[in-house]
Every structure is written in structure tokens, then in C-alpha cells.
Amino acid sequence: MAVPTEPDLIVRGGVVLTLDGAGRRVSALAARGGRITALGDDREISALAGPHTRVLELEGRTAIPGFIESHNHPVFFGFALAAPVDAGSPPNDRIADIAERLAVAVREAPAGEWVRGFRYDHTLLADRRHPTRHDLDPVSPRHPVVLTHVTGHFCTVNSAALALLGITAATPDPPGGRIERDASGEATGVLVETAAFLVNSQLPRPDEETLAHALRLADREFLANGITTVHDTGTGLFGGTGELALYRRLSASGELRTRVRSYLAHQAFAGADGRMPTPGELGAASDGERFRLAGVKIIADGSIQGRTGCLAEGYHQHPDEHGMMLQSPERLAEMVADVDAAGWQAAVHGNGDAAIEAIVGAYRHVDSAARRHRIEHCQTVREDQLDRMAEQGVLASFFVKHVYYWGDGHRDLWLGPERARRISPLVSAHRRGIIYGLHSDTPVTPVPPLEGVWCAVARRTRDGHELGPEQAVDVERALRAYTVDAAHLTGEEGETGTLEAGKLADLAVLSDDPTAVTTEALRTLRVEATVVGGEVAWSATGELSPAL
């Protein structure tokens, strides 16, 4: 019996932007068994169809490689989507608005149950400060409450939570963190960096179904924004080591449609001796195309907008403050060496240039080019540090959306004009041949990769000012950073990231050609459909032509 060779899927009738090395554009492609089998014009590709071939009509729209989100937190994102308290801005203008939402959630929660809120951003509140226990206690005197900052680097708890956590005036600051205190020495409820991480570790561990629900919510949002692969840079931060088995189960069952590349949170998976198990010990050999272990995530410093990112020079309006390292440079070098020796790729969070200096220094002692070690966010990297990154083969994933969401604050409050204009220096990195991805760090900023493309091209702040236009890239360069170059970060540029025969049939259908619209129109392009492995995983209309 002959084996059928007809395509499972044909995409035709528009622009297919391959992003291959030659910049090829065609109007149609065919896929079978989850991979692209042919590209060409409508007539030649349609001629391949058989009786069971399904057709996705572009109707003049544009297909591009599926977006690859190179730094994200799916569980954190899903929790934020499902949270009983949305503490973000918008919708909240003041701390009092958050307290009103909290009061509603407290009334509906069983007695003594923890109440959680997500996404508050003190820099966007009219109060210009973090909420404290004094704001939370009047509406939640008995329920323990924790509000997690949009960055994840801070949280605020009420008095009931402080009591359960055993935090008093006598409790010392943990290494790499801080318990904020009032003039009398009492805890205000604001917990910084490792102190905030400690709270998450002490909260009741979410059950498997709660975690699964969070991942399903995040998965839907990723697909609706054209994302076909996401790098989870912190697996285990919320659900512990059990997140690994859950990911594998949901991916194998098809409940998660996006491909996941997992970077294990070092603090969740390292043993009592601080050492990481090997990929083999965690069953990496059994992983497939949908879910793969990629590396280990380490956090070196905090966030610039929270003044915990570690800077060589002081903060613009607080010149005596330099932020903080969560690991000493010596300990960071030990951790990187252990991760490398265990056979992992390292992904180290570094926002401030002092932290980036320590990361580049740690990578000097390992073969970064072979492992494709990377720096996450890489926000204030200097020119001399980019030189050494290029020499050592260190990769980067830039959090380019900082330009829009906090660029005004960087310029006026935290970094000053000169340092601020150089955040996410994409042109400087590209000139040196450094391969980089772009990301949203969701839920820190909204998901849409097209917004990230716009940020990289326009370099505009929330208030409408240009910030470092000399670091703006063109549309195709930004698209490559969200596709094939992001695939390079996990060594998968031969499998995905461009639309070529033999590669995975992962693509996004956009309402228009992003290389042919104005810069401002980039933000308003719509994702019309998302295809993963040759299957339409999401569609704005749910429509797909029947078999020919």
C-alpha cells in the first residue's frame, strides 16, 4: 500500500515571509507530519493537495515564522490571569483602588485563606510608593494577604501574613534581600528580592490542578499572540520541582499547544549542597519537540525601576545607592561553573552593569560559545562588556519593552539621560555579531511580540519621547530576534525560526506585512491565526477551509 505524500496543510493566498538567509518571499507553503515540505506560488503548492489536505487561506494576509518568546514565566503569568485581585495599573490609579479590590476578594475568601494579588507597580501609582501593611490591614485584618509586584522582585504582605511568616522587628534581612522597616524598626510589609522569594516558598504550595489551570490560561494567551515557542526562564519558582512533571504531562497530552523550553530555577532544583542534577538525572533524554529542558536560570541582581538592579555608578536621584547583588561575584562564578559542568546552558538574570560585569566574569571560566550561555534582560550592558560578550560567545535576551514601559523613569529618576538612552543596546550588540532574542518577561509586561518589535524599531517611551534612537533596529532585524535568533538561544535554529522545507511548521498569520507598514502601525497589526506543527492551534475566527 502506497504511503500518502499529500500535505496535511496548505497555506496560500498571501505573503509568506520566510525570514530565511536569502529573505525569500513566496505566497504559499505546504506541510506534512508537522514539518514544512514545500514553498512556492499558489499554483504549484495547490497542485500538491490531495483529498485530505486542509487549507488555510491567507486572503492577502502575511504568514511569518511563529514568534519565539525567549524569556517568560508561564506559571506566574497564569496565576496573574487567574488572581482574585488585579493590582495592576491600569486599572488601579491609587493604592486605595487596590485596597478596594482586595476588600472584595477578602469577603469572598474562606476564613484564614491566603488572598493573592499580582501586578502592582509602585512607579505607576499616584502614591508613588509600595503599598504597606497599613494599607492592607484595614480591609484584611484576618486573612493573610500578599501582593506581588509586577517585576516579581518585591511583594507586600499584611500583618496577618507577617505573623504567619514569623517576620518581626528582630528578623534579620536574608542574604540578597531586605525587609523594609519603619522608623521604629517594625516591618512595613514590603519585602525585597530574596525576602520576597522567601514568601513564595512559604506560601501553601498550589496543587497540581491549580498549576495546570495557570499553564492552560497562559498557553491560550501565547497562542492568541502568535507565539509558538516560549522559554520558561524559571520553572519551579511557584510549584517547585513538580512543575517539571506537570509540563511533561500537559505537553504530551496536547493540553499545552505552545512548545516550551524550560530553564530550571536554580533555587528550586539545586541540591542541599547547592549543586544541580544533570539533564540525564532529570530525564531530559525522554523529552521531545513539544517540551524540552534547555538550561538553568540564575538571578544575579534585581530591577532598575525598583533600585535593586546592581549598578557600577549610583542611581541618578540616589547617587549613594547602587542596588544589590543576590549572589556575590564569587558565588555566582561557582554556580555558573557547576551548571556548566553538569551539562546545562546557563541563563543569568542581569539588569545593572555591575551585575553584568560579574556575569561576564563568571562566563570567562567556562566555554560560553559551546554551551550558548546567555544573559537575561542585559539592560544596562556597556560597550566594553559587549566586546567581551562577543569575544566569549555569550548570547543575550534583551527586555526591549523597558524602553516603552519604564523608559521615562530610567531617564528622569533611575539612570539619567545618558545611561537611559543605552538600555537594550540592540544596534551595539548586532554590530559585534552577538546573537540575541527579545522578550516581554510576561507578566511583567504584556505578551504581544508585535509590541516588542515596535519597541525595538521606534524606541519610544510611554510619554512619547524617543529614547536612544541610535539603538533602534529595522523591522526585519527585530522580527529575527523574535524568531530565528531566539531559536539560536536554545540551539534550535536548524529546526525552527524560519519558514523553510524540513523545518517545523510553526507560523503566525498577521493582518498585514510588518515590513510594509508604518512604524506606528506595527503595534496595531493583529494575529489572525497561529499554527504549531502544521496544526491550526488558534484562530481569530475559528475558520479553516475543508479538505480539497
Coordinates of C-alpha atoms in Angstrom, one line a residue, residues 109-362:
A109 CA -12.4 34.0 50.6
P110 CA -12.9 31.3 53.2
A111 CA -11.8 32.3 56.7
G112 CA -8.0 32.3 57.1
E113 CA -7.2 31.5 53.4
W114 CA -4.4 33.4 51.8
V115 CA -5.5 36.1 49.4
R116 CA -3.2 36.9 46.5
G117 CA -2.9 39.8 44.1
F118 CA -0.5 40.4 41.2
R119 CA 1.0 43.1 39.0
Y120 CA 1.1 46.2 41.3
D121 CA 3.6 48.7 40.1
H122 CA 4.5 51.4 42.5
T123 CA 6.0 53.6 39.7
L124 CA 2.6 53.9 38.1
L125 CA 0.5 54.6 41.2
A126 CA -0.3 58.2 42.1
D127 CA 1.0 57.5 45.6
R128 CA 4.5 56.7 44.1
R129 CA 5.2 54.1 46.7
H130 CA 4.7 50.5 47.5
P131 CA 1.5 49.5 49.5
T132 CA 2.3 48.6 53.1
R133 CA 0.6 46.5 55.8
H134 CA -1.0 49.8 57.0
D135 CA -2.9 50.0 53.7
L136 CA -3.8 46.3 53.7
D137 CA -4.7 45.6 57.3
P138 CA -8.0 47.7 57.4
V139 CA -9.5 45.6 54.7
S140 CA -7.9 42.3 55.6
P141 CA -7.4 42.0 59.3
R142 CA -7.6 38.2 59.5
H143 CA -6.8 36.9 56.0
P144 CA -3.1 36.7 55.2
V145 CA -2.5 38.8 52.0
V146 CA 0.4 39.0 49.6
L147 CA 0.5 41.4 46.7
T148 CA 3.3 40.5 44.2
H149 CA 5.0 43.3 42.3
V150 CA 4.8 43.4 38.5
T151 CA 8.5 42.5 38.4
G152 CA 8.3 39.7 40.8
H153 CA 11.2 41.2 42.8
F154 CA 9.1 42.7 45.5
C155 CA 5.9 41.9 47.4
T156 CA 3.8 43.5 50.1
V157 CA 2.1 41.5 52.9
N158 CA -0.3 42.5 55.7
S159 CA 0.2 41.9 59.4
A160 CA -1.6 38.6 59.4
A161 CA 0.9 37.3 56.8
L162 CA 3.9 38.7 58.6
A163 CA 2.7 36.8 61.7
L164 CA 2.4 33.5 59.8
L165 CA 5.8 34.0 58.2
G166 CA 7.4 34.7 61.5
I167 CA 8.7 38.1 60.4
T168 CA 9.2 40.5 63.3
A169 CA 11.3 43.6 64.1
A170 CA 14.1 41.2 65.2
T171 CA 14.1 39.2 61.9
P172 CA 17.4 39.8 60.1
D173 CA 17.5 40.6 56.4
P174 CA 18.2 37.5 54.3
P175 CA 21.3 37.4 52.1
G176 CA 20.5 39.2 48.9
G177 CA 17.3 40.7 50.2
R178 CA 15.7 43.2 52.5
I179 CA 12.8 43.6 54.9
E180 CA 11.6 47.2 54.7
R181 CA 11.2 48.8 58.1
D182 CA 9.6 51.9 59.5
A183 CA 11.3 54.5 61.8
S184 CA 10.6 52.3 64.8
G185 CA 12.2 49.2 63.2
E186 CA 8.9 47.4 62.6
A187 CA 8.4 45.6 59.2
T188 CA 6.3 47.7 56.9
G189 CA 5.2 44.6 54.9
V190 CA 7.3 45.4 51.9
L191 CA 9.8 42.6 51.1
V192 CA 12.6 43.0 48.6
E193 CA 14.3 40.4 46.4
T194 CA 15.2 37.2 48.3
A195 CA 12.9 38.3 51.1
A196 CA 10.1 38.3 48.6
F197 CA 11.2 35.0 47.1
L198 CA 11.1 33.6 50.7
V199 CA 7.5 34.4 51.0
N200 CA 6.6 32.4 47.8
S201 CA 8.5 29.5 49.2
Q202 CA 6.5 29.7 52.5
L203 CA 3.0 30.0 50.9
P204 CA 0.8 26.9 50.7
R205 CA 2.1 25.0 47.6
P206 CA -0.5 25.2 44.8
D207 CA -2.0 21.8 43.9
E208 CA -1.4 20.3 40.5
E209 CA -4.8 21.4 39.1
T210 CA -4.2 25.0 40.1
L211 CA -0.8 24.9 38.4
A212 CA -2.3 23.2 35.3
H213 CA -5.0 25.8 35.1
A214 CA -2.4 28.6 35.2
L215 CA -0.5 27.0 32.4
R216 CA -3.6 26.5 30.3
L217 CA -4.5 30.2 30.7
A218 CA -1.0 31.3 29.7
D219 CA -0.9 28.9 26.8
R220 CA -4.1 30.4 25.3
E221 CA -2.7 33.9 25.6
F222 CA 0.6 32.9 23.9
L223 CA -1.2 31.3 21.0
A224 CA -3.5 34.3 20.6
N225 CA -0.4 36.4 20.1
G226 CA 1.3 34.2 17.5
I227 CA 3.8 32.6 19.9
T228 CA 4.6 29.0 19.1
T229 CA 7.6 28.5 21.4
V230 CA 8.1 30.0 24.9
H231 CA 11.2 29.9 27.1
D232 CA 10.1 29.4 30.7
T233 CA 13.0 31.1 32.5
G234 CA 12.2 29.9 36.0
T235 CA 10.5 26.5 36.0
G236 CA 9.8 25.6 39.6
L237 CA 9.5 29.1 41.1
F238 CA 5.9 28.7 42.0
G239 CA 5.2 25.0 42.1
G240 CA 8.6 23.6 43.0
T241 CA 10.1 20.6 41.2
G242 CA 6.6 19.2 40.5
E243 CA 6.3 21.8 37.7
L244 CA 8.6 19.7 35.6
A245 CA 6.4 16.6 35.6
L246 CA 3.3 18.7 35.0
Y247 CA 4.8 20.3 32.0
R248 CA 5.7 17.0 30.6
R249 CA 2.2 15.6 31.2
L250 CA 0.3 18.6 29.7
S251 CA 2.6 18.8 26.7
A252 CA 2.3 15.0 26.0
S253 CA -1.5 15.1 26.3
G254 CA -1.8 18.1 23.9
E255 CA -3.3 20.3 26.6
L256 CA -0.4 22.7 26.0
R257 CA -0.1 23.7 22.4
T258 CA 2.9 26.0 22.6
R259 CA 6.4 24.5 22.6
V260 CA 8.1 25.0 26.0
R261 CA 11.9 25.3 26.5
S262 CA 12.4 25.0 30.2
Y263 CA 15.1 26.8 32.2
L264 CA 15.0 25.4 35.7
A265 CA 15.1 27.8 38.6
H266 CA 18.4 27.1 40.3
Q267 CA 17.0 27.7 43.8
A268 CA 14.2 25.1 43.2
F269 CA 16.3 22.3 41.7
A270 CA 19.8 22.6 43.3
G271 CA 20.5 20.0 45.9
A272 CA 21.3 20.7 49.6
D273 CA 25.0 21.1 48.5
G274 CA 24.0 23.7 46.0
R275 CA 24.8 21.6 43.0
M276 CA 22.5 21.0 40.1
P277 CA 21.5 17.5 38.9
T278 CA 22.5 16.6 35.4
P279 CA 20.0 16.7 32.5
G280 CA 20.2 12.9 32.4
E281 CA 19.2 12.7 36.0
L282 CA 16.1 14.7 35.3
G283 CA 15.1 12.6 32.3
A284 CA 16.0 15.1 29.5
A285 CA 16.5 12.2 27.0
S286 CA 12.8 11.5 27.1
D287 CA 11.7 15.0 26.1
G288 CA 10.6 15.7 22.5
E289 CA 9.6 18.6 20.2
R290 CA 6.9 20.0 22.5
F291 CA 8.7 20.2 25.8
R292 CA 12.5 20.2 26.3
L293 CA 14.8 21.0 29.2
A294 CA 17.1 23.8 28.0
G295 CA 19.1 25.1 30.9
V296 CA 19.2 26.6 34.4
K297 CA 18.2 30.1 35.4
I298 CA 20.2 32.1 38.0
I299 CA 19.3 35.5 39.3
A300 CA 22.3 37.9 39.8
D301 CA 20.6 41.2 40.7
G302 CA 17.2 42.9 40.9
S303 CA 15.3 45.5 38.8
I304 CA 16.4 49.0 37.8
Q305 CA 12.9 50.5 38.5
G306 CA 13.0 49.0 42.0
R307 CA 16.5 50.4 42.6
T308 CA 17.8 46.8 43.2
G309 CA 19.5 46.3 39.9
C310 CA 23.2 46.5 40.7
L311 CA 24.9 49.5 39.0
A312 CA 28.6 50.4 38.9
E313 CA 27.6 54.1 39.3
G314 CA 24.8 55.2 41.7
Y315 CA 21.2 55.8 40.8
H316 CA 20.5 59.1 39.2
Q317 CA 18.5 60.6 42.0
H318 CA 20.1 58.4 44.7
P319 CA 23.8 58.5 43.9
D320 CA 24.8 56.7 47.0
E321 CA 22.6 53.7 46.1
H322 CA 24.0 51.0 43.7
G323 CA 21.3 48.3 44.1
M324 CA 22.2 44.8 45.2
M325 CA 23.7 41.5 44.1
L326 CA 21.7 38.5 45.0
Q327 CA 24.8 36.4 44.7
S328 CA 28.3 37.6 45.4
P329 CA 30.5 37.6 42.2
E330 CA 32.5 34.7 43.7
R331 CA 29.4 32.6 44.5
L332 CA 27.9 33.5 41.0
A333 CA 31.1 32.1 39.4
E334 CA 30.8 28.9 41.4
M335 CA 27.2 28.5 40.4
V336 CA 27.9 29.0 36.7
A337 CA 30.8 26.6 36.8
D338 CA 28.6 23.9 38.5
V339 CA 25.8 24.5 36.0
D340 CA 28.2 24.2 33.1
A341 CA 30.0 21.1 34.5
A342 CA 26.6 19.4 34.9
G343 CA 25.9 19.9 31.2
W344 CA 23.4 22.8 31.3
Q345 CA 23.2 26.0 29.4
A346 CA 23.2 28.9 31.9
A347 CA 20.8 31.8 31.7
V348 CA 21.7 34.5 34.2
H349 CA 19.4 37.5 35.0
G350 CA 21.4 40.7 34.9
N351 CA 19.9 44.2 34.7
G352 CA 22.6 46.5 36.2
D353 CA 26.0 46.9 34.6
A354 CA 27.8 45.8 37.8
A355 CA 25.8 42.6 37.8
I356 CA 26.5 42.1 34.1
E357 CA 30.2 42.6 34.9
A358 CA 30.0 39.7 37.4
I359 CA 28.2 37.5 34.9
V360 CA 30.6 38.1 32.1
G361 CA 33.4 37.4 34.6
A362 CA 31.8 34.1 35.6

